[in-house]
């Protein structure tokens, strides 16, 4: 009998703190051996990977797949297919944009049913914190919610059953409850009063172009909201995770709070690291997001923050919509969201490692290990014995130019179309199952499984480890 179901042999393997030439032994979907040379017995499948680098499968904790109800925007099947092709082996789906949003046990069950047998890679769900649903949070946590999401500015959308902004009392009451439940609250941090006033003034003056929109959501709005939320978090003891941070000053406020012992983490997105406000003008609606893209100087400061350990998580904030919602002469009316998850890993390897010399272990931590730990996805995020065999083979000898036809999203929109990356995703494994290869495409059937989040422990199971290494 073979010791392993399969062996990935001869690759450079990215561990959490170093890179080594290793064989990876896989049994029952788990990594069971890491050695310079594993013995191959009869019946063991061998993947010859000499010349490749094996990264841990990316754990994207910020995607919007819009089911139930809006699969025409992006559903679990198409969204997870794009993630698999991009080397993302686990994702956590946000609670808004679906109909209904995931703010009650009934909505949770609807979402879970919609995802069953339709995801190519493993997945978990966020629950939502909105006015009036504090009593629902315990049931959502018991169902396995990885954490909860709230908006400090208006999320947008139409209709009665939409995700609503959390007012001050909702935030405070929700934080008390989420702390009691040992979960994390993820926050979209922009000051609503500021952005609403600036936006209304701009529209009233007939200033409705791309840069008018950018100016209506300044860095100050993000910093103000982050500062207020940190005060609430300190008051309530609620663990916080700030999503899609776009400014260095906000990151420094978060780092200061962390230095005082507060349980808080930060996230930014590839689009803030690779696109600027000038790209909003150049590309138009496909590059609209909130917070908006910033200046090239701000972007450089984010890269420095990443190298310095001020950023805990890189996530895509994949937020798709039908093309019709990206069309208007009034930029304020256009749906704000960037479709980019399929490109996250290649962007970070090309721009972060090859061009800026950030180490592969550092990128592995912010893309996989730290997001997994933050949300209690204990079997994910690391190439280590006992972890799920979620692995991505990277080919450094093949460049990749992103063409429209390469996109697996429901709607083939991306600000990265035409961009060339100096590497390629060769093969992707989720729990030892090959879910994608550059030669063969997607696996025949979706094999992703739902993951219930584990219990929380400050700076432990669901905390983060800070690293400051750089090649």
Short mmCIF file of C-alpha atoms in Angstrom, two decimals:
data_model
loop_
_atom_site.label_atom_id
_atom_site.label_comp_id
_atom_site.label_asym_id
_atom_site.label_seq_id
_atom_site.Cartn_x
_atom_site.Cartn_y
_atom_site.Cartn_z
CA UNK A 1 0.00 0.00 0.00
CA UNK A 2 1.29 3.46 -0.89
CA UNK A 3 2.25 5.81 1.92
CA UNK A 4 0.76 8.71 -0.02
CA UNK A 5 -2.04 9.25 -2.48
CA UNK A 6 0.24 11.66 -4.33
CA UNK A 7 3.59 13.38 -4.13
CA UNK A 8 4.52 16.75 -5.59
CA UNK A 9 8.20 16.28 -6.25
CA UNK A 10 11.18 18.57 -6.64
CA UNK A 11 9.64 22.03 -6.32
CA UNK A 12 10.71 25.12 -4.42
CA UNK A 13 8.17 25.21 -1.61
CA UNK A 14 7.09 28.44 0.08
CA UNK A 15 6.78 27.89 3.82
CA UNK A 16 5.68 30.59 6.27
CA UNK A 17 9.25 31.74 6.99
CA UNK A 18 11.47 30.33 4.23
CA UNK A 19 11.64 28.66 0.81
CA UNK A 20 13.05 25.14 0.45
CA UNK A 21 13.37 22.46 -2.22
CA UNK A 22 11.00 19.78 -0.91
CA UNK A 23 8.75 16.91 -1.85
CA UNK A 24 5.18 17.23 -0.58
CA UNK A 25 3.40 14.04 0.45
CA UNK A 26 -0.40 14.11 0.37
CA UNK A 27 -2.78 11.61 1.94
CA UNK A 28 -6.58 11.98 2.22
CA UNK A 29 -6.39 15.62 1.17
CA UNK A 30 -3.86 16.56 3.86
CA UNK A 31 -0.15 17.31 3.75
CA UNK A 32 1.41 14.41 5.61
CA UNK A 33 5.09 14.81 4.75
CA UNK A 34 7.59 17.47 3.72
CA UNK A 35 11.01 16.12 2.89
CA UNK A 36 13.94 16.67 0.57
CA UNK A 37 13.22 13.28 -1.00
CA UNK A 38 10.17 11.14 -0.36
CA UNK A 39 10.10 7.47 -1.28
CA UNK A 40 7.65 6.72 -4.06
CA UNK A 41 5.80 3.44 -3.68
CA UNK A 42 3.60 1.64 -6.13
CA UNK A 43 0.23 3.31 -6.56
CA UNK A 44 1.41 6.79 -5.61
CA UNK A 45 0.69 9.52 -8.14
CA UNK A 46 3.75 11.70 -8.72
CA UNK A 47 3.57 15.29 -9.92
CA UNK A 48 6.98 16.23 -11.31
CA UNK A 49 7.38 19.85 -10.25
CA UNK A 50 11.08 20.57 -10.70
CA UNK A 51 11.46 24.16 -11.85
CA UNK A 52 8.15 25.23 -10.30
CA UNK A 53 7.47 27.06 -7.06
CA UNK A 54 4.65 25.84 -4.84
CA UNK A 55 2.73 28.58 -3.02
CA UNK A 56 0.03 27.98 -0.40
CA UNK A 57 -3.41 28.30 -1.94
CA UNK A 58 -4.67 31.86 -1.51
CA UNK A 59 -7.35 32.46 1.15
CA UNK A 60 -9.45 35.35 -0.15
CA UNK A 61 -11.60 36.54 2.74
CA UNK A 62 -13.39 39.28 0.77
CA UNK A 63 -15.49 38.29 -2.26
CA UNK A 64 -19.05 39.06 -3.35
CA UNK A 65 -20.75 36.23 -5.22
CA UNK A 66 -24.29 37.63 -4.90
CA UNK A 67 -26.20 34.45 -4.27
CA UNK A 68 -28.94 33.85 -3.47
CA UNK A 69 -30.98 36.05 -5.75
CA UNK A 70 -28.39 37.75 -7.97
CA UNK A 71 -26.53 34.89 -9.63
CA UNK A 72 -26.83 36.89 -12.85
CA UNK A 73 -24.23 39.26 -11.35
CA UNK A 74 -21.88 36.48 -10.23
CA UNK A 75 -22.74 33.10 -8.77
CA UNK A 76 -20.81 30.52 -6.80
CA UNK A 77 -20.02 28.41 -9.84
CA UNK A 78 -18.60 31.17 -12.05
CA UNK A 79 -16.94 33.05 -9.21
CA UNK A 80 -15.24 30.01 -7.74
CA UNK A 81 -14.11 28.92 -11.20
CA UNK A 82 -12.32 32.24 -11.60
CA UNK A 83 -10.76 31.86 -8.17
CA UNK A 84 -9.54 28.34 -8.93
CA UNK A 85 -7.90 29.55 -12.14
CA UNK A 86 -6.20 32.30 -10.15
CA UNK A 87 -4.77 30.09 -7.42
CA UNK A 88 -7.35 30.90 -4.74
CA UNK A 89 -8.36 27.71 -2.95
CA UNK A 90 -10.53 29.14 -0.16
CA UNK A 91 -12.80 32.18 -0.07
CA UNK A 92 -15.12 33.86 2.41
CA UNK A 93 -18.24 35.31 0.81
CA UNK A 94 -19.57 38.65 2.01
CA UNK A 95 -23.17 38.97 3.27
CA UNK A 96 -24.37 41.78 1.01
CA UNK A 97 -25.60 42.02 -2.58
CA UNK A 98 -27.46 38.73 -2.31
CA UNK A 99 -31.25 38.79 -2.00
CA UNK A 100 -31.78 38.45 0.88
CA UNK A 101 -28.48 39.53 2.47
CA UNK A 102 -26.99 37.11 4.98
CA UNK A 103 -28.30 38.75 8.14
CA UNK A 104 -30.60 36.00 9.46
CA UNK A 105 -30.54 32.22 9.88
CA UNK A 106 -33.08 31.87 7.05
CA UNK A 107 -30.89 33.84 4.66
CA UNK A 108 -27.86 31.83 5.81
CA UNK A 109 -29.60 28.58 4.90
CA UNK A 110 -30.52 29.97 1.49
CA UNK A 111 -26.93 30.95 0.79
CA UNK A 112 -25.54 27.64 1.96
CA UNK A 113 -27.98 25.77 -0.26
CA UNK A 114 -27.08 27.97 -3.24
CA UNK A 115 -23.38 27.18 -2.81
CA UNK A 116 -23.71 23.43 -2.25
CA UNK A 117 -22.06 21.38 -5.02
CA UNK A 118 -21.44 24.54 -7.06
CA UNK A 119 -18.04 25.71 -5.82
CA UNK A 120 -14.75 24.58 -7.31
CA UNK A 121 -12.83 25.49 -4.14
CA UNK A 122 -13.57 25.59 -0.41
CA UNK A 123 -15.60 28.40 1.11
CA UNK A 124 -16.95 30.05 4.24
CA UNK A 125 -19.42 32.87 4.82
CA UNK A 126 -19.51 36.19 6.65
CA UNK A 127 -22.68 37.15 8.46
CA UNK A 128 -23.94 40.72 8.41
CA UNK A 129 -24.47 43.32 11.15
CA UNK A 130 -27.31 45.68 10.24
CA UNK A 131 -29.84 47.67 12.27
CA UNK A 132 -32.28 45.35 14.02
CA UNK A 133 -30.51 42.00 13.67
CA UNK A 134 -28.41 41.87 16.85
CA UNK A 135 -30.52 38.96 18.15
CA UNK A 136 -29.68 36.97 15.00
CA UNK A 137 -25.93 37.10 15.42
CA UNK A 138 -25.65 34.17 17.84
CA UNK A 139 -27.50 31.85 15.46
CA UNK A 140 -25.27 32.92 12.60
CA UNK A 141 -22.17 32.33 14.70
CA UNK A 142 -23.41 28.89 15.71
CA UNK A 143 -23.95 28.09 12.02
CA UNK A 144 -20.26 28.71 11.40
CA UNK A 145 -20.08 32.37 10.36
CA UNK A 146 -16.44 33.35 9.98
CA UNK A 147 -17.24 36.81 11.33
CA UNK A 148 -19.58 39.72 10.71
CA UNK A 149 -19.50 42.64 8.28
CA UNK A 150 -20.83 46.15 8.79
CA UNK A 151 -20.77 49.38 6.79
CA UNK A 152 -20.03 52.77 8.30
CA UNK A 153 -21.09 54.41 5.01
CA UNK A 154 -24.06 53.63 2.81
CA UNK A 155 -23.51 50.35 0.91
CA UNK A 156 -25.78 51.32 -1.97
CA UNK A 157 -28.42 49.23 -3.69
CA UNK A 158 -32.14 49.49 -4.20
CA UNK A 159 -35.23 47.79 -2.79
CA UNK A 160 -36.53 47.01 0.66
CA UNK A 161 -34.40 43.97 1.43
CA UNK A 162 -30.91 45.44 1.05
CA UNK A 163 -27.89 45.55 3.31
CA UNK A 164 -28.14 48.67 5.47
CA UNK A 165 -25.53 50.92 7.03
CA UNK A 166 -24.89 50.36 10.73
CA UNK A 167 -25.62 53.51 12.74
CA UNK A 168 -23.62 54.33 15.88
CA UNK A 169 -25.90 52.44 18.25
CA UNK A 170 -25.99 49.40 15.97
CA UNK A 171 -22.19 49.39 15.89
CA UNK A 172 -21.84 49.61 19.65
CA UNK A 173 -24.51 47.03 20.43
CA UNK A 174 -23.23 44.75 17.69
CA UNK A 175 -19.64 44.99 18.89
CA UNK A 176 -20.66 44.00 22.41
CA UNK A 177 -22.47 40.95 21.05
CA UNK A 178 -19.75 39.97 18.58
CA UNK A 179 -17.15 40.18 21.34
CA UNK A 180 -19.31 37.89 23.47
CA UNK A 181 -19.58 35.45 20.56
CA UNK A 182 -15.80 35.37 20.01
CA UNK A 183 -16.05 36.55 16.43
CA UNK A 184 -14.51 39.35 14.35
CA UNK A 185 -16.28 42.43 12.99
CA UNK A 186 -15.14 43.48 9.52
CA UNK A 187 -15.73 47.14 8.76
CA UNK A 188 -16.07 49.22 5.64
CA UNK A 189 -14.71 52.41 7.18
CA UNK A 190 -15.68 55.67 5.48
CA UNK A 191 -17.38 58.51 7.31
CA UNK A 192 -20.91 58.70 5.92
CA UNK A 193 -21.54 62.32 6.85
CA UNK A 194 -18.43 63.49 5.04
CA UNK A 195 -18.81 61.47 1.85
CA UNK A 196 -22.56 62.18 1.62
CA UNK A 197 -22.06 65.92 1.94
CA UNK A 198 -19.17 66.07 -0.50
CA UNK A 199 -20.98 63.87 -3.00
CA UNK A 200 -24.20 65.86 -2.84
CA UNK A 201 -22.31 69.14 -3.26
CA UNK A 202 -20.39 67.82 -6.26
CA UNK A 203 -23.55 66.56 -7.98
CA UNK A 204 -25.38 69.84 -7.26
CA UNK A 205 -22.54 71.73 -8.94
CA UNK A 206 -22.71 69.44 -11.99
CA UNK A 207 -19.35 67.86 -11.22
CA UNK A 208 -20.06 64.19 -11.93
CA UNK A 209 -16.92 62.90 -13.62
CA UNK A 210 -14.47 60.24 -12.43
CA UNK A 211 -12.18 62.61 -10.53
CA UNK A 212 -15.17 64.39 -9.00
CA UNK A 213 -16.20 61.06 -7.52
CA UNK A 214 -12.67 60.37 -6.25
CA UNK A 215 -12.50 63.78 -4.55
CA UNK A 216 -15.86 63.18 -2.85
CA UNK A 217 -14.41 60.26 -0.87
CA UNK A 218 -11.12 61.64 0.47
CA UNK A 219 -8.54 59.91 2.62
CA UNK A 220 -9.83 61.87 5.61
CA UNK A 221 -13.16 60.04 5.42
CA UNK A 222 -11.39 56.69 5.82
CA UNK A 223 -9.11 57.88 8.63
CA UNK A 224 -11.98 59.45 10.56
CA UNK A 225 -14.09 56.29 10.39
CA UNK A 226 -11.17 54.03 11.33
CA UNK A 227 -10.36 56.20 14.32
CA UNK A 228 -13.96 56.14 15.56
CA UNK A 229 -14.29 52.40 15.08
CA UNK A 230 -11.07 51.76 16.97
CA UNK A 231 -12.48 53.73 19.89
CA UNK A 232 -15.63 51.60 19.83
CA UNK A 233 -13.56 48.43 19.58
CA UNK A 234 -11.46 49.40 22.57
CA UNK A 235 -14.61 50.26 24.53
CA UNK A 236 -16.39 46.99 23.75
CA UNK A 237 -13.48 44.55 23.45
CA UNK A 238 -14.64 43.56 19.98
CA UNK A 239 -12.00 42.19 17.59
CA UNK A 240 -11.93 44.31 14.41
CA UNK A 241 -10.81 43.75 10.84
CA UNK A 242 -10.71 46.78 8.54
CA UNK A 243 -11.37 45.83 4.92
CA UNK A 244 -9.90 47.46 1.78
CA UNK A 245 -7.81 50.10 3.54
CA UNK A 246 -6.51 52.57 0.97
CA UNK A 247 -4.35 55.01 2.98
CA UNK A 248 -1.12 54.82 4.93
CA UNK A 249 -2.49 57.06 7.70
CA UNK A 250 -5.35 54.65 8.41
CA UNK A 251 -2.88 51.76 8.55
CA UNK A 252 -0.78 53.67 11.05
CA UNK A 253 -3.80 54.33 13.26
CA UNK A 254 -4.55 50.60 13.20
CA UNK A 255 -0.93 49.74 13.98
CA UNK A 256 -0.93 52.17 16.92
CA UNK A 257 -4.03 50.49 18.34
CA UNK A 258 -2.47 47.09 17.87
CA UNK A 259 0.60 48.32 19.71
CA UNK A 260 -1.65 49.24 22.65
CA UNK A 261 -2.89 45.67 22.75
CA UNK A 262 -6.10 46.08 20.77
CA UNK A 263 -7.21 43.09 18.72
CA UNK A 264 -7.35 44.52 15.22
CA UNK A 265 -6.14 43.66 11.72
CA UNK A 266 -5.93 45.46 8.39
CA UNK A 267 -6.59 44.49 4.79
CA UNK A 268 -5.84 46.11 1.48
CA UNK A 269 -6.51 45.00 -2.09
CA UNK A 270 -4.43 44.50 -5.23
CA UNK A 271 -6.18 47.39 -6.98
CA UNK A 272 -4.90 49.88 -4.42
CA UNK A 273 -1.38 48.52 -4.97
CA UNK A 274 -1.45 48.52 -8.79
CA UNK A 275 -3.94 51.18 -9.93
CA UNK A 276 -4.20 54.89 -9.12
CA UNK A 277 -6.74 57.67 -9.48
CA UNK A 278 -5.35 58.32 -12.94
CA UNK A 279 -6.52 54.84 -13.91
CA UNK A 280 -10.05 55.81 -12.87
CA UNK A 281 -9.87 58.50 -15.55
CA UNK A 282 -8.16 56.21 -18.07
CA UNK A 283 -10.27 53.09 -17.56
CA UNK A 284 -13.53 54.61 -16.39
CA UNK A 285 -16.28 52.64 -14.69
CA UNK A 286 -14.39 49.35 -14.50
CA UNK A 287 -12.02 51.01 -12.02
CA UNK A 288 -14.66 52.58 -9.76
CA UNK A 289 -14.62 51.38 -6.15
CA UNK A 290 -15.16 52.67 -2.64
CA UNK A 291 -12.91 53.83 -1.14
CA UNK A 292 -11.67 55.12 -4.49
CA UNK A 293 -8.26 54.56 -5.98
CA UNK A 294 -5.67 56.96 -4.58
CA UNK A 295 -2.63 58.88 -5.81
CA UNK A 296 0.60 57.26 -6.96
CA UNK A 297 2.30 58.65 -3.82
CA UNK A 298 -0.31 56.98 -1.60
CA UNK A 299 0.16 53.76 -3.54
CA UNK A 300 3.92 53.79 -2.91
CA UNK A 301 3.28 54.30 0.79
CA UNK A 302 1.05 51.22 0.78
CA UNK A 303 3.81 49.11 -0.73
CA UNK A 304 6.17 50.36 1.96
CA UNK A 305 3.55 49.53 4.59
CA UNK A 306 3.26 46.01 3.22
CA UNK A 307 7.02 45.51 3.35
CA UNK A 308 7.08 46.92 6.89
CA UNK A 309 4.42 44.57 8.24
CA UNK A 310 1.63 47.13 8.63
CA UNK A 311 -0.74 45.18 6.37
CA UNK A 312 -2.07 41.87 7.66
CA UNK A 313 -4.18 40.66 4.74
CA UNK A 314 -4.40 41.04 0.96
CA UNK A 315 -7.90 40.29 -0.35
CA UNK A 316 -9.58 40.98 -3.67
CA UNK A 317 -12.89 42.63 -2.72
CA UNK A 318 -14.17 41.04 -5.92
CA UNK A 319 -17.41 42.96 -6.52
CA UNK A 320 -18.98 42.23 -9.91
CA UNK A 321 -22.13 43.52 -11.57
CA UNK A 322 -23.81 43.41 -15.00
CA UNK A 323 -22.21 45.67 -17.64
CA UNK A 324 -25.36 47.80 -17.78
CA UNK A 325 -24.66 48.97 -14.22
CA UNK A 326 -21.26 50.30 -15.30
CA UNK A 327 -22.77 52.70 -17.83
CA UNK A 328 -23.80 56.29 -17.04
CA UNK A 329 -22.70 59.83 -17.83
CA UNK A 330 -22.87 60.45 -14.08
CA UNK A 331 -19.96 58.63 -12.44
CA UNK A 332 -21.71 58.76 -9.07
CA UNK A 333 -24.52 56.58 -10.43
CA UNK A 334 -22.24 53.81 -11.68
CA UNK A 335 -22.01 50.66 -9.59
CA UNK A 336 -18.84 50.78 -7.53
CA UNK A 337 -16.96 47.51 -7.50
CA UNK A 338 -13.89 45.99 -9.13
CA UNK A 339 -13.83 42.50 -10.61
CA UNK A 340 -10.32 41.26 -10.05
CA UNK A 341 -10.07 38.11 -7.93
CA UNK A 342 -8.81 35.91 -10.76
CA UNK A 343 -5.69 38.09 -10.97
CA UNK A 344 -4.85 38.59 -7.28
CA UNK A 345 -2.03 36.07 -6.98
CA UNK A 346 -0.36 36.93 -10.28
CA UNK A 347 -0.49 40.65 -9.47
CA UNK A 348 1.18 40.12 -6.12
CA UNK A 349 3.84 37.78 -7.51
CA UNK A 350 4.61 39.97 -10.52
CA UNK A 351 4.46 43.39 -8.90
CA UNK A 352 5.30 42.43 -5.32
CA UNK A 353 7.95 39.75 -5.68
CA UNK A 354 9.54 40.15 -9.09
CA UNK A 355 9.49 43.94 -9.31
CA UNK A 356 9.67 45.02 -5.67
CA UNK A 357 11.55 42.06 -4.21
CA UNK A 358 9.11 41.26 -1.44
CA UNK A 359 9.82 37.77 -0.19
CA UNK A 360 7.60 34.86 -1.16
CA UNK A 361 7.03 33.88 2.50
CA UNK A 362 5.78 37.41 3.23
CA UNK A 363 3.36 37.23 0.32
CA UNK A 364 2.27 33.76 1.38
CA UNK A 365 1.46 35.06 4.83
CA UNK A 366 -0.64 38.05 3.77
CA UNK A 367 -2.40 36.10 1.02
CA UNK A 368 -3.04 32.84 2.87
CA UNK A 369 -1.78 32.22 6.41
CA UNK A 370 -2.87 35.40 8.15
CA UNK A 371 -6.35 35.62 6.63
CA UNK A 372 -6.94 31.97 7.48
CA UNK A 373 -5.82 32.44 11.07
CA UNK A 374 -7.80 35.62 11.52
CA UNK A 375 -11.08 33.86 10.73
CA UNK A 376 -10.41 30.52 12.37
CA UNK A 377 -9.96 28.54 9.14
CA UNK A 378 -7.55 26.30 10.96
CA UNK A 379 -6.78 23.79 8.20
CA UNK A 380 -6.00 26.48 5.63
CA UNK A 381 -3.34 28.95 4.65
CA UNK A 382 -0.01 27.17 5.07
CA UNK A 383 2.14 24.46 3.56
CA UNK A 384 2.70 22.44 6.71
CA UNK A 385 2.11 18.90 7.93
CA UNK A 386 -1.52 18.42 8.95
CA UNK A 387 -2.87 21.27 6.82
CA UNK A 388 -5.12 20.83 3.79
CA UNK A 389 -3.16 20.24 0.60
CA UNK A 390 -4.16 23.59 -0.94
CA UNK A 391 -1.31 24.25 -3.33
CA UNK A 392 -0.50 26.40 -6.36
CA UNK A 393 2.30 25.56 -8.79
CA UNK A 394 3.86 28.73 -10.20
CA UNK A 395 5.68 28.72 -13.53
CA UNK A 396 8.29 31.50 -13.62
CA UNK A 397 9.25 30.70 -17.19
CA UNK A 398 5.88 31.52 -18.73
CA UNK A 399 4.37 34.98 -18.91
CA UNK A 400 0.62 35.54 -18.83
CA UNK A 401 -1.24 38.26 -20.70
CA UNK A 402 -4.80 38.58 -19.45
CA UNK A 403 -7.24 38.50 -22.34
CA UNK A 404 -11.00 38.92 -22.15
CA UNK A 405 -11.56 35.29 -23.05
CA UNK A 406 -9.36 34.17 -20.14
CA UNK A 407 -11.80 35.60 -17.58
CA UNK A 408 -14.15 33.07 -16.00
CA UNK A 409 -16.41 35.64 -14.34
CA UNK A 410 -20.06 35.77 -15.41
CA UNK A 411 -19.33 39.21 -16.86
CA UNK A 412 -15.91 39.54 -18.48
CA UNK A 413 -14.94 42.84 -16.91
CA UNK A 414 -11.59 43.62 -15.29
CA UNK A 415 -9.27 46.61 -15.04
CA UNK A 416 -6.39 44.20 -15.65
CA UNK A 417 -7.34 43.13 -19.18
CA UNK A 418 -4.27 43.48 -21.38
CA UNK A 419 -1.83 43.35 -18.46
CA UNK A 420 1.10 40.95 -18.78
CA UNK A 421 2.39 39.09 -15.73
CA UNK A 422 5.90 37.64 -15.75
CA UNK A 423 4.72 34.28 -14.37
CA UNK A 424 1.79 31.88 -14.68
CA UNK A 425 -0.42 29.61 -12.59
CA UNK A 426 0.39 26.08 -13.80
CA UNK A 427 -1.72 23.87 -11.48
CA UNK A 428 -3.99 24.38 -8.50
CA UNK A 429 -4.90 21.79 -5.85
CA UNK A 430 -7.63 22.06 -3.21
CA UNK A 431 -7.37 19.35 -0.53
CA UNK A 432 -5.12 17.43 -2.91
CA UNK A 433 -7.66 17.53 -5.75
CA UNK A 434 -6.48 19.18 -8.95
CA UNK A 435 -9.08 21.87 -9.56
CA UNK A 436 -7.30 23.73 -12.35
CA UNK A 437 -4.37 23.39 -14.70
CA UNK A 438 -3.13 25.70 -17.43
CA UNK A 439 -3.15 22.79 -19.87
CA UNK A 440 -6.44 21.14 -18.92
CA UNK A 441 -8.51 23.97 -17.51
CA UNK A 442 -11.01 23.45 -14.69
CA UNK A 443 -11.79 20.10 -13.09
CA UNK A 444 -14.89 18.38 -14.42
CA UNK A 445 -17.01 18.89 -11.31
CA UNK A 446 -16.99 21.43 -8.47
CA UNK A 447 -15.56 19.75 -5.37
CA UNK A 448 -15.39 22.67 -2.93
CA UNK A 449 -16.63 22.20 0.62
CA UNK A 450 -18.16 24.53 3.19
CA UNK A 451 -15.93 25.36 6.17
CA UNK A 452 -17.38 26.35 9.51
CA UNK A 453 -15.12 28.85 11.23
CA UNK A 454 -13.37 27.76 14.40
CA UNK A 455 -13.34 29.36 17.80
CA UNK A 456 -11.53 32.63 18.36
CA UNK A 457 -8.41 33.21 20.42
CA UNK A 458 -6.80 36.62 20.65
CA UNK A 459 -3.48 36.61 18.78
CA UNK A 460 -3.77 32.83 18.65
CA UNK A 461 -5.95 30.67 16.45
CA UNK A 462 -7.66 33.66 14.92
CA UNK A 463 -5.06 36.29 15.55
CA UNK A 464 -2.22 37.33 13.27
CA UNK A 465 1.47 36.88 13.34
CA UNK A 466 3.50 39.91 12.41
CA UNK A 467 6.50 39.49 10.18
CA UNK A 468 8.83 42.12 8.86
CA UNK A 469 11.17 40.16 6.64
CA UNK A 470 12.06 41.22 3.16
CA UNK A 471 14.43 39.83 0.55
#
